[in-house]
Short mmCIF file of C-alpha atoms in Angstrom, two decimals:
data_model
loop_
_atom_site.label_atom_id
_atom_site.label_comp_id
_atom_site.label_asym_id
_atom_site.label_seq_id
_atom_site.Cartn_x
_atom_site.Cartn_y
_atom_site.Cartn_z
CA GLY A 1 -0.15 0.12 0.01
CA PRO A 2 0.98 3.55 -0.35
CA VAL A 3 3.36 5.01 2.40
CA ASN A 4 1.48 7.66 4.42
CA GLY A 5 4.41 8.54 6.87
CA VAL A 6 8.23 8.67 7.30
CA ALA A 7 10.09 9.51 10.82
CA VAL A 8 13.78 9.34 11.13
CA SER A 9 15.67 8.70 14.41
CA SER A 10 17.47 11.44 15.99
CA ASP A 11 20.86 9.68 15.58
CA HIS A 12 19.75 8.77 11.88
CA LEU A 13 20.59 5.05 12.59
CA PHE A 14 17.08 4.16 11.29
CA PHE A 15 14.38 5.55 9.87
CA VAL A 16 10.34 4.15 9.77
CA THR A 17 7.52 4.18 7.24
CA CYS A 18 3.90 3.39 7.87
CA SER A 19 1.32 2.58 5.15
CA ASP A 20 -2.21 1.49 4.45
CA ASP A 21 -0.82 -2.31 4.42
CA LYS A 22 -1.42 -2.03 8.10
CA THR A 23 2.48 -1.99 8.87
CA VAL A 24 5.07 0.06 10.25
CA LYS A 25 8.52 -0.72 8.64
CA VAL A 26 11.99 -0.15 10.24
CA TRP A 27 14.72 0.79 7.83
CA ASP A 28 18.32 0.41 8.74
CA SER A 29 19.83 3.63 7.22
CA ALA A 30 23.42 2.43 7.15
CA ARG A 31 22.54 -0.68 5.08
CA LEU A 32 20.71 1.16 2.62
CA GLU A 33 23.73 3.66 2.11
CA ARG A 34 25.72 0.59 1.13
CA ASN A 35 23.08 -1.51 -0.73
CA VAL A 36 19.78 -0.15 -1.88
CA THR A 37 17.50 -2.93 -0.49
CA SER A 38 13.59 -3.52 -0.48
CA LYS A 39 13.81 -5.55 2.88
CA PRO A 40 13.26 -3.61 6.08
CA ARG A 41 14.91 -4.73 9.35
CA HIS A 42 11.56 -4.93 11.15
CA THR A 43 7.88 -5.12 10.03
CA TYR A 44 5.54 -3.93 12.93
CA THR A 45 2.23 -5.91 12.44
CA GLN A 46 0.25 -5.11 15.43
CA HIS A 47 -2.41 -2.67 13.95
CA HIS A 48 -5.55 -3.92 12.67
CA SER A 49 -6.24 -1.00 10.06
CA ARG A 50 -4.35 1.44 7.77
CA VAL A 51 -1.58 3.23 9.63
CA LYS A 52 -1.98 6.91 8.93
CA CYS A 53 0.85 8.60 10.72
CA VAL A 54 4.13 7.97 12.40
CA CYS A 55 6.77 9.93 14.62
CA MET A 56 9.74 9.46 16.44
CA LEU A 57 10.20 9.87 20.32
CA GLU A 58 12.80 12.23 21.07
CA ARG A 59 16.04 10.82 22.98
CA HIS A 60 14.69 7.19 22.59
CA HIS A 61 14.83 4.57 19.86
CA ALA A 62 11.08 4.26 19.96
CA PHE A 63 8.14 5.47 17.51
CA ALA A 64 4.35 6.26 17.78
CA SER A 65 2.28 4.92 15.19
CA ALA A 66 -1.52 5.85 14.64
CA ALA A 67 -3.96 3.83 12.56
CA GLU A 68 -7.44 4.64 11.22
CA ASP A 69 -9.26 2.73 13.92
CA GLY A 70 -8.09 4.96 16.40
CA SER A 71 -5.35 2.86 18.03
CA LEU A 72 -2.05 4.42 19.04
CA HIS A 73 1.07 2.29 19.66
CA ILE A 74 4.36 3.30 21.30
CA VAL A 75 7.05 0.87 20.13
CA ARG A 76 10.81 0.54 21.14
CA VAL A 77 13.37 -0.53 18.57
CA HIS A 78 16.30 -2.23 20.32
CA VAL A 79 19.18 -1.37 18.56
CA ASN A 80 22.86 -1.39 19.24
CA GLN A 81 25.51 0.83 17.92
CA SER A 82 28.68 -1.30 18.88
CA GLY A 83 30.61 -2.13 15.63
CA SER A 84 30.84 -0.42 12.38
CA LEU A 85 26.85 -1.63 11.74
CA PRO A 86 24.21 -1.49 14.21
CA LYS A 87 22.79 -4.44 15.58
CA TYR A 88 18.94 -4.86 15.48
CA SER A 89 16.86 -6.96 17.99
CA LYS A 90 13.18 -7.32 18.55
CA LEU A 91 10.50 -4.49 19.03
CA GLN A 92 8.68 -4.04 22.29
CA VAL A 93 5.29 -2.39 22.51
CA VAL A 94 5.64 -0.08 25.45
CA ARG A 95 2.24 1.28 25.45
CA GLU A 96 -1.39 1.22 23.44
CA HIS A 97 -3.92 3.71 23.44
CA ARG A 98 -7.25 4.32 21.74
CA LEU A 99 -8.76 7.66 20.77
CA ASP A 100 -12.01 8.27 22.53
CA LYS A 101 -14.74 9.31 19.97
CA PRO A 102 -15.94 6.81 17.26
CA GLY A 103 -14.39 7.32 13.98
CA GLU A 104 -11.49 9.21 15.30
CA TYR A 105 -8.07 8.76 14.30
CA ALA A 106 -4.83 10.51 14.51
CA LYS A 107 -3.64 12.44 11.13
CA CYS A 108 -0.42 13.59 12.61
CA MET A 109 1.73 13.44 15.61
CA ALA A 110 4.73 15.04 17.38
CA HIS A 111 6.56 14.10 20.40
CA PHE A 112 8.29 16.67 22.90
CA THR A 113 10.43 16.28 26.04
CA THR A 114 9.52 18.90 28.30
CA GLY A 115 11.58 17.97 31.13
CA ALA A 116 13.51 15.13 32.83
CA ILE A 117 10.59 13.13 33.42
CA LEU A 118 7.57 14.50 31.37
CA GLN A 119 6.95 13.75 27.62
CA ASP A 120 3.96 14.87 25.59
CA LEU A 121 2.93 13.29 22.35
CA ILE A 122 0.86 15.84 20.43
CA ILE A 123 -1.81 14.32 18.22
CA GLY A 124 -3.95 16.16 15.58
CA SER A 125 -6.95 14.09 14.81
CA SER A 126 -10.07 14.01 12.61
CA TYR A 127 -13.25 11.93 13.14
CA LEU A 128 -16.48 11.70 11.06
CA THR A 129 -19.66 12.40 12.21
CA ARG A 130 -22.71 10.95 10.51
CA ARG A 131 -25.81 13.33 9.75
CA GLN A 132 -28.74 11.75 8.34
CA THR A 133 -31.56 13.01 6.51
CA ARG A 134 -34.90 11.81 4.62
CA HIS A 135 -33.10 11.32 1.40
CA GLN A 136 -29.10 11.54 1.97
CA THR A 137 -26.59 10.69 4.36
CA SER A 138 -23.82 13.23 4.89
CA TYR A 139 -20.44 12.83 6.57
CA MET A 140 -18.85 16.11 8.22
CA GLN A 141 -15.18 15.83 9.25
CA ARG A 142 -14.13 17.56 12.38
CA THR A 143 -10.74 18.28 13.88
CA SER A 144 -9.37 18.37 17.20
CA ARG A 145 -5.90 18.50 18.83
CA ARG A 146 -5.03 16.55 22.35
CA SER A 147 -2.09 15.74 24.13
CA LEU A 148 -1.22 12.52 25.55
CA CYS A 149 1.42 12.61 28.48
CA LEU A 150 3.92 9.60 28.50
CA THR A 151 6.72 9.06 31.22
CA SER A 152 10.03 8.01 30.47
#
């Protein structure tokens, strides 16, 4: 499916992409510099609908991904830069969250560290409201912004 978002780790070791095929893929930057490949290091498959946006978490090898069903996942990428090439191990789900309103999903996200302990994930979301008349059904798109507080 089409790629809906790209986010790069702060140390540029890897980047992630999200797409309509319900996956988030982790790509090794060093490996791609040496040899163009179509194989990601990891494929995260725990979403149950199209993944619409992704962002990296500051100061962490972790990403936040959001799907069209309102689910939001925080996932840690275990990577070690001990030699000339990074070594990747498993992906670890840190947190799962669901947006409250029926039909609501995140369209964009940004992560900020606001201190030694507090972290905020800012989410821009949309949801559809259904209004039915005698002869036609129409959908209105609403937008909202919220903040999800994360702790390190």
